[in-house]
Backbone as numpy.savetxt, mean C-alpha at the origin, in Angstrom:
# Nx Ny Nz CAx CAy CAz Cx Cy Cz
-13.54 7.72 -7.05 -12.23 7.21 -6.18 -11.17 8.19 -6.50
-10.44 8.78 -5.71 -9.72 9.49 -6.18 -8.69 9.44 -6.95
-7.99 10.59 -7.67 -7.00 9.56 -7.79 -5.71 10.98 -7.86
-4.96 11.04 -8.90 -3.47 11.62 -8.76 -2.67 11.91 -10.33
-1.06 12.43 -10.10 -0.15 12.74 -11.53 0.87 11.23 -11.11
1.78 11.77 -12.03 3.33 10.71 -11.52 3.25 9.72 -12.78
4.76 8.98 -12.62 5.06 7.68 -13.23 6.04 7.08 -13.65
6.79 6.86 -15.10 8.64 6.53 -14.85 8.68 5.26 -15.95
10.05 4.47 -16.37 10.74 4.27 -17.30 9.51 2.60 -17.63
9.62 2.55 -18.89 8.97 0.83 -19.13 9.57 -0.31 -19.00
8.76 -1.00 -19.72 8.71 -2.63 -19.01 8.59 -3.19 -17.90
8.90 -4.59 -17.76 8.13 -5.02 -15.97 9.73 -6.40 -16.17
10.48 -6.58 -14.98 10.91 -7.51 -14.87 10.32 -8.27 -13.98
11.26 -9.80 -13.83 10.40 -11.36 -13.07 10.59 -10.86 -12.09
9.38 -11.25 -10.94 8.81 -10.71 -10.07 8.97 -12.36 -8.95
9.62 -12.22 -7.93 9.94 -13.87 -7.32 8.74 -13.17 -5.85
8.67 -14.13 -4.94 7.68 -13.85 -3.56 9.18 -14.31 -2.77
9.38 -13.68 -2.05 10.55 -14.14 -1.12 9.85 -14.75 0.03
10.26 -15.65 0.90 9.31 -16.34 1.95 10.27 -16.11 2.96
11.19 -16.14 2.53 12.19 -15.47 4.41 12.74 -14.15 4.08
13.45 -13.43 5.19 13.85 -12.78 5.11 15.11 -12.10 3.69
15.30 -11.38 2.91 16.36 -11.52 2.24 17.57 -10.27 3.33
18.73 -10.58 2.68 20.00 -10.48 3.12 20.73 -11.04 4.04
19.85 -12.04 4.37 20.66 -12.64 5.02 21.68 -14.10 4.78
23.22 -13.28 4.16 24.30 -14.02 3.81 24.07 -13.37 2.48
23.48 -12.98 1.83 23.91 -11.97 0.38 24.96 -11.04 0.77
25.61 -11.12 -0.09 26.90 -9.79 -0.06 26.67 -8.22 -0.37
24.87 -8.37 -0.79 23.99 -7.30 -1.25 25.70 -6.63 -3.05
24.67 -5.47 -2.69 25.55 -4.95 -3.90 24.83 -3.36 -4.09
25.65 -2.63 -5.63 25.06 -1.63 -5.52 24.28 -1.36 -7.50
23.15 -0.14 -7.32 22.95 -0.80 -8.82 23.70 0.12 -9.70
23.10 0.34 -11.05 24.01 1.13 -12.13 23.97 2.60 -11.38
23.63 3.43 -10.52 23.24 4.57 -9.92 23.63 5.05 -9.08
24.43 3.59 -8.48 24.75 4.24 -7.09 23.89 3.56 -5.48
22.79 2.55 -5.88 21.50 2.70 -4.82 22.01 1.38 -4.35
21.81 1.42 -3.32 22.19 0.73 -2.09 21.37 -1.21 -2.36
21.91 -1.88 -2.29 20.87 -3.61 -2.41 21.21 -4.09 -1.59
20.12 -5.27 -0.60 20.69 -5.73 0.47 20.97 -7.55 -0.85
20.78 -7.13 -1.45 20.77 -8.50 -2.60 21.22 -7.87 -4.07
23.07 -8.60 -4.36 22.84 -7.97 -5.74 22.19 -8.29 -7.16
22.08 -7.32 -8.03 21.00 -7.03 -8.87 19.94 -7.43 -8.92
19.11 -7.24 -7.51 17.58 -6.89 -7.41 17.33 -5.97 -6.60
16.01 -5.61 -6.94 15.62 -4.39 -5.91 14.84 -5.19 -4.80
14.55 -5.55 -3.67 14.04 -6.02 -3.21 13.24 -5.25 -2.05
11.56 -5.78 -2.18 10.05 -5.12 -1.55 9.57 -5.89 -0.83
9.45 -4.53 0.62 9.02 -5.62 1.36 7.63 -4.97 1.65
6.70 -5.55 1.86 5.15 -5.04 1.49 4.16 -6.09 2.55
3.35 -5.84 2.87 2.31 -7.10 3.84 0.91 -7.58 3.34
0.72 -8.68 2.82 -0.25 -9.28 1.69 -1.49 -9.65 2.59
-2.41 -9.12 1.53 -2.76 -8.68 0.34 -3.71 -7.42 1.41
-3.42 -6.69 -0.35 -3.92 -4.97 -0.17 -4.10 -4.78 -1.68
-4.96 -5.65 -2.16 -5.52 -5.70 -3.72 -6.10 -4.36 -4.28
-6.26 -3.64 -4.99 -5.33 -3.95 -6.16 -3.76 -3.59 -6.33
-2.80 -3.43 -4.94 -1.82 -2.61 -4.47 -0.62 -3.44 -4.56
-0.59 -4.66 -4.11 -0.31 -5.63 -4.12 -0.85 -7.41 -3.62
-0.80 -8.05 -4.07 -1.45 -9.26 -3.87 -1.04 -10.23 -4.59
-1.21 -11.34 -3.85 -0.44 -12.89 -4.74 -1.25 -13.57 -5.71
-0.78 -13.50 -6.86 -2.02 -14.26 -8.22 -1.07 -15.18 -8.46
-1.45 -16.38 -8.73 -0.68 -17.51 -8.89 0.49 -17.79 -8.71
0.65 -17.71 -7.76 2.38 -17.32 -7.34 2.68 -16.51 -6.87
2.65 -15.34 -8.10 3.21 -14.23 -8.26 2.36 -13.04 -7.67
3.36 -12.49 -6.85 2.83 -10.99 -5.66 2.77 -9.86 -7.49
1.65 -9.62 -7.06 1.52 -8.03 -8.34 0.43 -7.35 -8.20
0.37 -6.28 -8.46 -0.48 -5.03 -8.35 0.03 -3.36 -8.95
-0.58 -2.50 -8.23 -0.45 -1.32 -8.49 0.90 -0.99 -7.83
1.11 -1.22 -6.99 2.27 -0.65 -6.20 3.81 -1.14 -6.84
3.77 -2.59 -7.26 4.68 -3.65 -7.51 5.05 -2.89 -8.92
4.31 -2.52 -9.50 4.20 -2.12 -11.10 5.04 -0.61 -11.15
4.80 0.18 -10.15 5.24 1.29 -10.04 6.78 1.05 -9.53
6.46 0.54 -8.87 8.35 0.04 -8.48 8.94 -0.37 -9.54
8.67 -1.36 -10.50 9.15 -1.83 -11.20 9.87 -0.86 -12.07
8.94 0.41 -12.82 9.17 1.08 -13.66 10.74 1.99 -13.25
11.46 1.74 -12.04 12.18 2.62 -11.13 13.63 0.81 -11.90
12.90 -0.39 -11.26 13.70 -1.32 -11.69 14.27 -1.39 -13.25
13.86 -1.37 -13.55 13.30 -1.45 -14.72 15.26 -0.13 -15.45
14.57 0.61 -15.01 15.22 1.20 -15.78 16.72 1.54 -15.04
17.13 0.80 -14.02 18.26 0.79 -13.05 18.88 -0.66 -13.40
17.64 -1.89 -14.34 17.90 -3.06 -14.74 18.30 -3.92 -13.49
17.28 -3.71 -12.93 17.18 -4.71 -11.97 16.19 -5.58 -11.91
16.29 -7.01 -11.22 15.37 -8.07 -11.13 14.30 -7.89 -9.79
13.24 -7.68 -9.61 12.90 -7.35 -8.43 12.28 -8.69 -7.44
12.66 -8.63 -6.40 12.13 -9.84 -5.26 11.20 -9.38 -4.67
10.12 -9.75 -3.87 8.88 -9.65 -2.84 9.29 -10.21 -1.19
9.32 -9.39 -0.51 9.19 -9.98 1.12 7.92 -9.81 1.69
6.84 -10.51 2.08 5.98 -10.41 2.66 6.26 -10.85 4.26
5.33 -9.20 4.66 6.07 -9.33 6.51 5.31 -8.48 6.87
5.44 -8.35 8.35 4.59 -7.93 9.18 3.80 -5.98 9.10
2.99 -5.58 8.81 2.75 -4.34 8.49 3.16 -3.44 9.32
3.27 -4.15 10.88 3.70 -3.16 12.15 4.86 -2.86 11.89
6.22 -4.25 11.44 7.37 -4.56 11.03 7.79 -3.37 9.94
6.73 -2.86 8.85 7.26 -2.05 7.54 7.12 -0.28 8.03
6.21 0.01 9.25 5.92 1.30 8.98 6.94 1.69 10.81
7.09 1.13 11.04 7.93 0.95 12.44 9.70 1.45 11.94
9.76 1.31 10.64 11.16 1.24 9.51 12.10 0.11 10.07
11.24 -1.12 10.91 12.46 -2.10 11.16 12.86 -2.57 10.12
11.56 -3.61 8.88 12.47 -4.06 8.05 13.26 -3.89 7.40
13.52 -2.35 6.98 14.26 -1.41 6.07 15.76 -1.40 7.48
15.60 -1.12 8.22 16.83 -1.38 9.31 17.54 -1.94 8.94
16.71 -3.67 9.71 17.36 -4.68 9.72 18.25 -5.40 8.59
17.32 -4.96 7.39 18.13 -5.26 5.97 17.34 -6.03 5.06
16.43 -6.46 5.71 15.76 -7.39 4.86 14.59 -7.08 3.80
15.00 -5.58 3.52 14.40 -5.17 2.14 14.95 -3.47 2.13
15.55 -3.32 0.21 15.70 -2.47 0.04 14.51 -0.98 0.50
13.31 -1.13 -0.20 12.07 -0.53 -0.62 10.83 -0.70 -0.27
10.35 -0.27 0.65 8.92 -1.08 1.18 7.93 -0.23 0.79
7.09 -1.04 0.55 5.79 -0.59 -0.20 4.02 -1.47 0.82
2.51 -0.32 -0.08 1.87 -1.14 1.10 0.60 0.06 0.83
0.83 0.70 0.09 -0.45 1.73 -0.34 -0.16 2.69 1.12
0.71 3.32 1.25 1.79 3.69 2.71 0.93 5.17 2.54
0.11 5.62 3.53 0.15 6.95 3.28 1.80 6.61 3.94
1.24 8.84 3.54 2.89 9.99 4.89 2.59 10.42 5.44
2.63 10.36 6.91 2.53 10.89 7.51 4.01 11.64 8.63
3.98 12.13 9.51 5.22 12.52 10.29 5.47 11.93 11.22
4.44 10.83 11.59 5.07 9.58 12.63 6.07 8.47 11.57
5.81 8.14 10.18 6.44 7.48 9.45 7.72 8.62 9.17
7.65 9.62 8.58 8.80 10.31 7.79 10.09 9.82 8.94
9.98 9.61 10.21 10.66 10.25 11.54 11.24 8.73 11.26
10.86 7.74 10.75 11.40 6.56 11.00 12.18 6.07 9.45
11.49 6.58 8.19 11.64 6.23 7.16 11.90 7.59 6.32
12.72 7.30 5.13 12.63 8.60 4.28 11.72 8.36 3.03
10.69 8.66 2.73 9.80 8.67 1.72 10.26 9.25 0.02
9.76 8.35 -0.84 9.86 8.70 -2.10 8.24 10.69 -2.67
8.43 10.67 -3.47 7.36 11.73 -3.92 5.89 10.70 -4.15
4.59 11.48 -3.16 3.71 10.90 -3.24 4.02 10.87 -5.11
2.92 9.15 -4.94 2.39 8.77 -5.59 0.74 8.42 -6.66
0.58 8.49 -4.96 -1.35 8.60 -5.03 -2.16 8.91 -4.67
-3.08 9.40 -4.27 -3.90 10.55 -3.35 -4.93 9.21 -2.88
-5.07 9.01 -1.99 -6.48 8.62 -0.98 -7.31 9.13 -0.76
-8.60 8.60 -0.13 -9.46 8.70 0.86 -9.28 7.44 1.67
-10.46 7.64 3.11 -11.08 6.73 3.37 -12.15 6.69 2.90
-12.94 5.51 2.88 -14.31 4.91 2.74 -14.87 3.93 4.00
-16.35 4.24 3.58 -17.39 3.40 4.79 -17.48 2.43 4.09
-17.99 1.35 4.17 -18.32 -0.09 3.68 -19.21 -0.76 4.39
-20.06 -1.67 3.93 -21.25 -2.18 5.00 -22.21 -2.90 3.98
-22.98 -3.64 4.49 -23.16 -4.61 3.28 -24.46 -3.45 2.89
-24.88 -4.19 1.47 -25.43 -3.09 0.58 -27.04 -2.73 1.37
-27.52 -1.34 1.48 -28.64 -1.76 2.08 -28.65 -1.90 4.12
-28.05 -1.42 4.29 -27.77 -1.58 5.77 -28.08 -0.22 6.20
-27.99 0.48 5.28 -28.17 1.80 5.90 -27.34 3.26 6.91
-26.21 2.53 6.69 -25.58 3.06 7.67 -24.58 3.81 6.17
-24.82 5.57 6.65 -24.40 6.31 5.64 -23.52 7.19 6.29
-22.86 6.73 7.77 -21.84 8.05 8.11 -21.36 7.23 9.37
-20.49 7.28 10.36 -19.69 7.32 11.65 -20.50 7.13 12.20
-21.56 8.41 11.90 -22.79 9.09 13.03 -23.83 7.49 13.24
-23.60 7.09 11.67 -24.69 6.03 12.04 -24.84 4.81 12.68
-23.79 4.61 12.91 -23.13 3.55 13.66 -22.69 3.44 15.31
-23.38 4.96 15.88 -23.23 4.59 17.56 -23.68 3.18 18.00
-23.50 2.46 18.47 -24.10 1.60 19.26 -23.34 0.24 18.70
-23.51 0.56 17.33 -22.45 -0.71 16.54 -21.04 -1.23 16.34
-20.85 -2.32 15.37 -18.98 -2.63 15.43 -18.75 -2.30 14.43
-17.60 -1.36 14.17 -16.54 -1.15 12.80 -15.09 -1.82 12.58
-15.04 -2.44 11.81 -13.28 -3.28 11.87 -12.98 -2.57 10.95
-11.51 -2.43 11.51 -10.35 -1.33 11.21 -8.63 -2.52 10.87
-8.57 -1.64 10.10 -7.24 -2.59 10.61 -6.03 -2.16 11.02
-5.10 -3.22 11.79 -4.20 -2.56 13.02 -3.20 -1.17 12.13
-2.75 0.02 13.29 -1.62 0.65 12.53 -1.84 1.05 11.07
-3.01 1.11 10.51 -3.79 2.46 9.27 -4.14 3.72 10.14
-4.10 4.11 8.45 -4.68 5.66 9.00 -6.38 5.67 9.28
-6.87 4.76 8.20 -8.11 4.06 9.03 -8.49 3.75 9.68
-7.65 3.42 10.71 -7.37 2.78 12.25 -7.74 4.05 12.96
-6.65 4.85 12.65 -6.56 6.20 13.62 -7.89 7.30 12.87
-8.39 7.37 11.95 -9.72 7.78 11.81 -11.20 7.15 12.13
-11.08 6.38 12.45 -12.60 5.85 13.08 -11.97 5.98 14.64
-11.02 6.01 15.15 -10.31 6.20 16.84 -10.63 7.84 17.19
-10.59 8.74 16.26 -10.67 9.44 16.58 -12.23 10.44 16.36
-13.48 9.76 15.14 -14.02 10.24 15.12 -15.40 9.31 15.07
-15.25 8.54 15.66 -16.54 7.73 15.29 -17.11 7.63 16.62
-18.53 7.93 16.76 -18.86 8.61 17.91 -18.73 7.16 19.30
-18.75 7.55 20.72 -18.20 6.74 21.82 -18.17 5.56 22.06
-19.89 5.25 21.47 -20.26 3.75 22.09 -20.03 2.64 20.36
-19.11 3.98 20.15 -19.54 2.43 18.83 -17.84 1.59 19.74
-18.34 0.23 19.27 -17.08 -1.32 19.44 -16.62 -1.15 17.88
-14.97 -1.17 18.47 -13.94 -0.63 16.92 -13.72 -1.96 17.69
-13.21 -2.77 16.42 -12.37 -4.20 16.36 -11.41 -4.40 15.20
-10.19 -4.39 15.93 -9.15 -4.43 14.86 -8.90 -5.29 14.63
-7.90 -5.62 13.18 -7.08 -7.13 12.57 -6.54 -6.71 11.86
-5.43 -7.97 11.68 -4.20 -7.99 11.66 -3.87 -7.50 9.84
-5.17 -7.67 8.88 -4.93 -7.20 7.94 -5.97 -6.99 7.04
-6.09 -6.26 5.78 -7.17 -5.60 4.60 -8.33 -7.20 4.77
-7.53 -8.47 4.63 -8.94 -9.20 4.27 -9.48 -9.71 5.21
-8.81 -9.91 6.73 -9.55 -10.36 7.55 -10.81 -9.34 7.89
-9.97 -7.67 8.06 -11.18 -6.44 7.93 -12.61 -6.33 7.31
-12.39 -7.21 6.01 -13.30 -6.62 4.99 -14.08 -8.13 5.05
-13.81 -8.55 5.55 -13.97 -10.31 6.14 -15.11 -10.53 7.11
-14.65 -9.70 8.01 -15.49 -9.21 9.36 -16.80 -8.72 9.42
-17.02 -6.89 7.87 -17.72 -7.06 7.80 -18.88 -8.04 6.47
-18.45 -8.37 5.48 -19.25 -9.19 4.79 -19.52 -10.73 5.67
-19.33 -11.20 6.42 -19.79 -12.15 7.43 -20.39 -11.62 8.83
-20.68 -10.49 8.61 -21.77 -9.97 9.78 -21.05 -9.86 11.17
-20.05 -9.95 11.62 -18.68 -9.79 12.61 -18.65 -8.59 12.93
-18.46 -7.84 11.85 -18.89 -6.16 11.74 -20.00 -5.35 11.01
-20.17 -4.28 11.44 -21.75 -4.30 11.32 -20.38 -3.40 9.61
-19.68 -2.17 9.55 -18.95 -1.60 8.87 -17.98 -1.53 8.86
-16.89 -1.27 7.53 -15.44 -1.27 8.16 -14.77 -0.05 7.03
-13.58 0.32 7.57 -13.02 1.62 7.53 -11.97 1.42 6.50
-11.14 1.74 5.83 -10.23 1.39 4.69 -10.05 2.22 3.84
-8.98 2.52 3.48 -8.75 3.12 2.24 -9.52 2.90 0.78
-10.07 3.95 0.36 -11.04 4.09 -0.85 -10.73 2.74 -1.59
-9.42 2.79 -2.51 -8.76 2.08 -3.69 -9.25 0.27 -2.90
-8.68 0.24 -2.08 -8.63 -1.09 -1.59 -10.13 -1.38 -1.22
-11.25 -0.80 -1.29 -12.47 -1.35 -0.95 -13.44 -1.27 -1.90
-12.98 0.21 -2.97 -14.01 0.22 -4.25 -13.73 -1.25 -5.15
-12.29 -2.16 -5.02 -11.78 -3.29 -5.43 -12.48 -4.52 -4.72
-12.62 -4.51 -3.41 -13.62 -6.03 -3.25 -15.10 -5.20 -3.02
-15.40 -4.23 -3.74 -16.59 -4.32 -3.64 -17.09 -4.49 -5.14
-16.13 -4.38 -5.87 -16.31 -4.79 -7.53 -16.66 -6.00 -7.76
-16.04 -7.16 -6.84 -16.45 -8.57 -6.90 -17.43 -9.38 -5.54
-18.13 -7.97 -4.82 -18.46 -8.37 -3.97 -19.69 -7.80 -3.67
-20.79 -8.35 -4.73 -21.78 -7.30 -4.60 -23.22 -7.25 -3.83
-22.67 -7.72 -2.43 -23.20 -7.64 -1.67 -23.28 -6.69 -0.66
-21.80 -6.20 -1.00 -21.32 -5.05 -0.40 -21.52 -4.14 -1.14
-21.12 -2.59 -0.71 -21.17 -1.24 -0.83 -20.21 -0.53 -0.20
-19.86 0.54 -0.68 -19.56 1.74 -0.05 -20.30 2.97 -0.32
-20.48 3.82 0.96 -21.93 4.14 1.50 -20.99 6.19 1.90
-20.28 6.09 1.94 -19.40 7.38 2.57 -17.80 7.03 1.87
-16.97 8.19 2.02 -15.68 8.69 1.87 -15.28 9.80 2.82
-14.48 9.92 3.41 -13.79 10.74 4.09 -12.50 11.02 3.68
-12.80 12.68 3.05 -11.16 13.45 2.62 -10.72 13.42 4.06
-9.85 12.77 3.85 -8.17 13.02 5.00 -7.00 13.38 4.37
-7.13 13.89 3.09 -5.97 14.51 1.76 -4.95 13.30 2.52
-5.03 11.97 2.22 -3.71 11.41 2.28 -2.90 11.27 0.67
-1.72 10.88 1.07 -0.74 10.24 -0.28 -0.47 9.30 0.39
0.28 8.53 -1.00 0.72 7.24 -1.16 2.02 7.46 -1.04
3.22 6.79 -0.17 4.85 7.26 -1.01 5.37 5.66 -0.25
6.58 5.14 -1.61 7.36 4.06 -1.13 8.37 4.81 0.07
8.97 3.94 0.61 9.87 3.98 2.09 11.10 3.32 1.54
12.28 3.93 2.14 14.03 3.44 1.70 14.24 3.46 3.05
15.84 3.09 3.92 16.56 4.24 4.62 16.47 4.94 5.70
16.17 5.62 6.63 16.36 6.38 6.67 17.79 7.19 6.69
17.80 8.55 5.81 19.34 9.03 5.95 20.09 7.86 5.14
19.40 6.53 4.38 20.69 5.37 3.61 20.95 5.41 2.34
19.63 5.63 2.03 20.18 4.97 0.59 19.32 6.65 -0.25
19.72 7.26 -0.29 19.26 8.38 -1.50 19.45 8.45 -2.96
20.48 8.07 -3.36 20.31 7.03 -4.83 19.23 6.92 -4.84
18.73 5.28 -4.16 17.55 4.70 -4.54 16.50 5.37 -4.59
16.17 6.14 -3.62 14.99 7.73 -3.73 15.08 7.90 -4.45
16.54 8.42 -5.63 16.14 9.14 -7.04 15.78 8.61 -7.65
15.99 7.36 -8.11 15.36 6.52 -8.61 14.07 6.16 -8.86
13.69 5.54 -7.52 12.15 5.44 -7.72 11.28 6.48 -7.82
11.82 8.35 -7.48 11.07 9.66 -7.73 11.19 9.26 -8.76
11.95 8.81 -10.37 12.53 9.38 -11.55 11.11 8.68 -12.58
10.93 7.36 -11.55 10.07 5.75 -12.01 9.02 6.62 -11.96
8.61 7.25 -10.69 6.88 7.79 -10.18 6.84 9.40 -11.54
7.63 10.19 -11.46 7.36 11.58 -12.18 7.53 11.42 -13.86
7.61 9.50 -14.35 7.46 9.69 -15.87 6.52 9.11 -16.09
5.52 10.53 -16.50 4.07 10.10 -16.35 3.64 9.31 -17.90
3.76 9.32 -19.03 3.46 8.34 -20.01 3.93 6.64 -19.14
4.79 6.13 -18.68 4.60 4.79 -18.11 3.86 4.57 -16.54
4.26 5.90 -16.01 2.86 6.02 -15.32 2.06 5.90 -15.70
0.93 6.60 -16.14 -0.05 6.31 -16.63 -0.75 5.15 -17.19
0.47 4.66 -17.77 0.14 3.19 -18.68 -0.39 2.35 -17.55
0.59 2.25 -16.74 0.62 1.88 -15.29 -0.74 1.88 -14.45
-1.21 3.03 -14.64 -2.64 3.36 -13.61 -3.96 2.77 -14.36
-3.31 3.00 -15.81 -4.39 2.43 -16.77 -4.76 0.49 -16.24
-4.01 0.18 -16.09 -4.16 -1.08 -16.21 -4.65 -1.62 -14.75
-4.15 -1.18 -14.31 -5.15 -1.63 -12.15 -6.22 -0.46 -12.14
-6.70 0.63 -12.60 -7.45 1.35 -12.39 -8.38 1.61 -13.35
-8.36 1.60 -14.97 -9.01 1.54 -15.85 -9.53 2.65 -16.40
-8.48 3.54 -15.80 -8.45 4.84 -16.59 -7.35 5.62 -16.27
-7.31 7.00 -17.42 -5.31 7.36 -16.52 -5.37 8.53 -15.46
-4.63 9.10 -14.32 -4.22 9.38 -13.27 -5.20 10.68 -13.50
-5.82 11.38 -13.02 -6.33 12.91 -12.68 -5.03 13.81 -12.75
-5.04 14.27 -13.28 -3.69 15.72 -13.40 -4.02 16.96 -12.19
């Protein structure tokens, strides 16, 4: 699994799952550093669940690597955190931020030119590749082996783009709304293989021993968090400080991946 560098200020505030759009009726506020907030004293995070281990529900609380990295910045700003679960397309289009549903968007989101046109990204906080997951022993070691077969992908992801561009022409591609449906399609036999980010698929394989990762595709991807385009430079600065606090970042990284981030 690919690794990286970075980090931020320690401690972890409380996390609540917001079931409805934030910002409606709340007069908002600013953080101590001047970051704009849709809800006073709270850093509101939009994400799309589940995407384990980056963000997922555990015991009624949203947890994960992305959430803990953002909490580093929130803690330094003396803010609580609240999570809004929202459609992925609403996030990557910039609509969630533009409509005031949240202050920051997260979701193991690859930085690319299309998304940079509609959102402002932090510095990269995680490097990733795409991976190929199959049933154990199925014998599919590459996309070429899947000619005439079915590959499951998650909509609006770089994995979906990679398969569309690189799979054999007679490959059937099924596009599913979220990562859980994509992975279950492979496990249930609805699809012969699936492609998505390596961190997500390795975590799934750990608890599903009938599955395996047979290949990785070096796509040079890096994840970033996003704020409203041209609208929250102070929050962007606070998030970048968190990402670049190496000691705190490494502690979060080890919590979720069992080892320090590669330099």
